[in-house]
Coordinates of C-alpha atoms in Angstrom, one line a residue:
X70 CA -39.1 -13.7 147.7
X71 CA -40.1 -10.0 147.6
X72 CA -37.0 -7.3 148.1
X73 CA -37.9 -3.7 148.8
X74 CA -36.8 -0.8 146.5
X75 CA -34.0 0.3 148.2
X76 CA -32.5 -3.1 147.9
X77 CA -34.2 -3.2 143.8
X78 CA -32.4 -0.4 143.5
X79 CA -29.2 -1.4 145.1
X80 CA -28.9 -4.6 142.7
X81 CA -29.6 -2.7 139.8
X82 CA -26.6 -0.2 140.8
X83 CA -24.4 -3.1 140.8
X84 CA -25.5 -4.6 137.8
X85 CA -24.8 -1.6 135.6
X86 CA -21.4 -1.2 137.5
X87 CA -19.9 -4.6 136.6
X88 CA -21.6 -5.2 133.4
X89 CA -22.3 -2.1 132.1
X90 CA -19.2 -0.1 132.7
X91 CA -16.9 -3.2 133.4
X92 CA -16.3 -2.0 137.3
X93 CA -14.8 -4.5 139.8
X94 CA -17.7 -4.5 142.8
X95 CA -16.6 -3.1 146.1
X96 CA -16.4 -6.2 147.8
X97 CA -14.4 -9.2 145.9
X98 CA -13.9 -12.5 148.0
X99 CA -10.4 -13.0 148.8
X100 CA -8.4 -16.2 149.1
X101 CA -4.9 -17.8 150.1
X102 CA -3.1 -19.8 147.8
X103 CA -1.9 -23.2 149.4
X104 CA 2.0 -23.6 148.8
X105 CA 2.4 -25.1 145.5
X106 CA -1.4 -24.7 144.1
X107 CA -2.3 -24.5 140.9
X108 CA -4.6 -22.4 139.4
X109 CA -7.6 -24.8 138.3
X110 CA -7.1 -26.0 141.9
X111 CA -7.7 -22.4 143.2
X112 CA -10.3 -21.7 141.4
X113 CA -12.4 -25.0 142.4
X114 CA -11.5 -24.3 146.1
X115 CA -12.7 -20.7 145.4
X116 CA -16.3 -21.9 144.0
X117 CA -15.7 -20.2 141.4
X118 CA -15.8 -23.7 138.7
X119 CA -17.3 -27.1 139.6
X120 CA -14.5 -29.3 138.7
X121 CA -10.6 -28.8 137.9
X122 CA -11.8 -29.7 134.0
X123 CA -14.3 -26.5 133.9
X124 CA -11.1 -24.8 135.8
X125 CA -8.7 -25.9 132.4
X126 CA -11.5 -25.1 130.1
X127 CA -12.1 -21.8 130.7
X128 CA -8.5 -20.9 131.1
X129 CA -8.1 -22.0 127.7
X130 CA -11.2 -19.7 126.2
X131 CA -9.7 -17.0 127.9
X132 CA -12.2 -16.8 130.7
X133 CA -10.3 -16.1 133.2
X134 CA -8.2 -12.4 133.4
X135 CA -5.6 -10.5 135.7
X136 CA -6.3 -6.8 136.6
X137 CA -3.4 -5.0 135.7
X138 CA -2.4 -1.3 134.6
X139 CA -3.7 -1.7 131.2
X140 CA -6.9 -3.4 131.9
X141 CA -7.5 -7.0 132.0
X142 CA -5.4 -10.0 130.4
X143 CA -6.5 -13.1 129.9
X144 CA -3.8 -15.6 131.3
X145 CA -2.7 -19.3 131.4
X146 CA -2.9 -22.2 133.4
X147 CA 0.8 -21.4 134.4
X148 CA -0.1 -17.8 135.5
X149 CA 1.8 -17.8 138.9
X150 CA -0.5 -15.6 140.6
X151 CA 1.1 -13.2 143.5
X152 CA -0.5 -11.9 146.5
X153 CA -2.8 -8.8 145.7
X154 CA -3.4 -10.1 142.3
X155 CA -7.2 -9.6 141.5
X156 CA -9.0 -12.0 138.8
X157 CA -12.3 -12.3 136.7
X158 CA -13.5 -15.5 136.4
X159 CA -16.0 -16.5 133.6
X160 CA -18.5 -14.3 131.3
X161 CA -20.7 -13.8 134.9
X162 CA -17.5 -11.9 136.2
X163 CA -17.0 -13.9 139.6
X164 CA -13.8 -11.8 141.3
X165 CA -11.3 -13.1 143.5
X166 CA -8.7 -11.3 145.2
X167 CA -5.4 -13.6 146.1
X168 CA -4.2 -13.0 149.6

């Protein structure tokens, strides 16, 4: 598939803003916690992992951080995420925000 420059352009904008400088893109997919979810089950209903184990996994490397003043933490499996919270998820840097 052939893109124009513009959008050449726009992608590699992007790029350099998340991976380069370690910006959170503009638009970051949002998603409602079900009442008593867990995070590994979040994040599979999110996309974001293929399976609950990939979920645990990653948590455990530290894979998966919380925005907050200082930067970004890495957090547990018991995080209890609140609304607002925004989260990186893997080294590809796949956001989420919790609504």
């Amino acid at each position: 598939m052939l893109h124009d420059r513009s959008a050449a352009e726009n992608a590699s904008i992007r790029f350099d803003s998340i991976f380069k400088r370690k910006e959170k893109p503009e638009e970051i997919s949002e998603i409602i916690p079900l009442q008593g979810e867990d995070l590994p089950s979040l994040l599979l209903r999110a996309k974001t992992v293929s399976s609950k184990s990939e979920a645990r996994r990653l948590i455990e490397q530290g894979g998966v951080r919380v925005e907050n003043d200082s930067g970004w933490t890495k957090i547990t499996a018991t995080y209890s995420f609140k609304r607002g919270d925004v989260l990186k998820v893997g080294k590809k840097g796949q956001f989420l925000r919790i609504g």
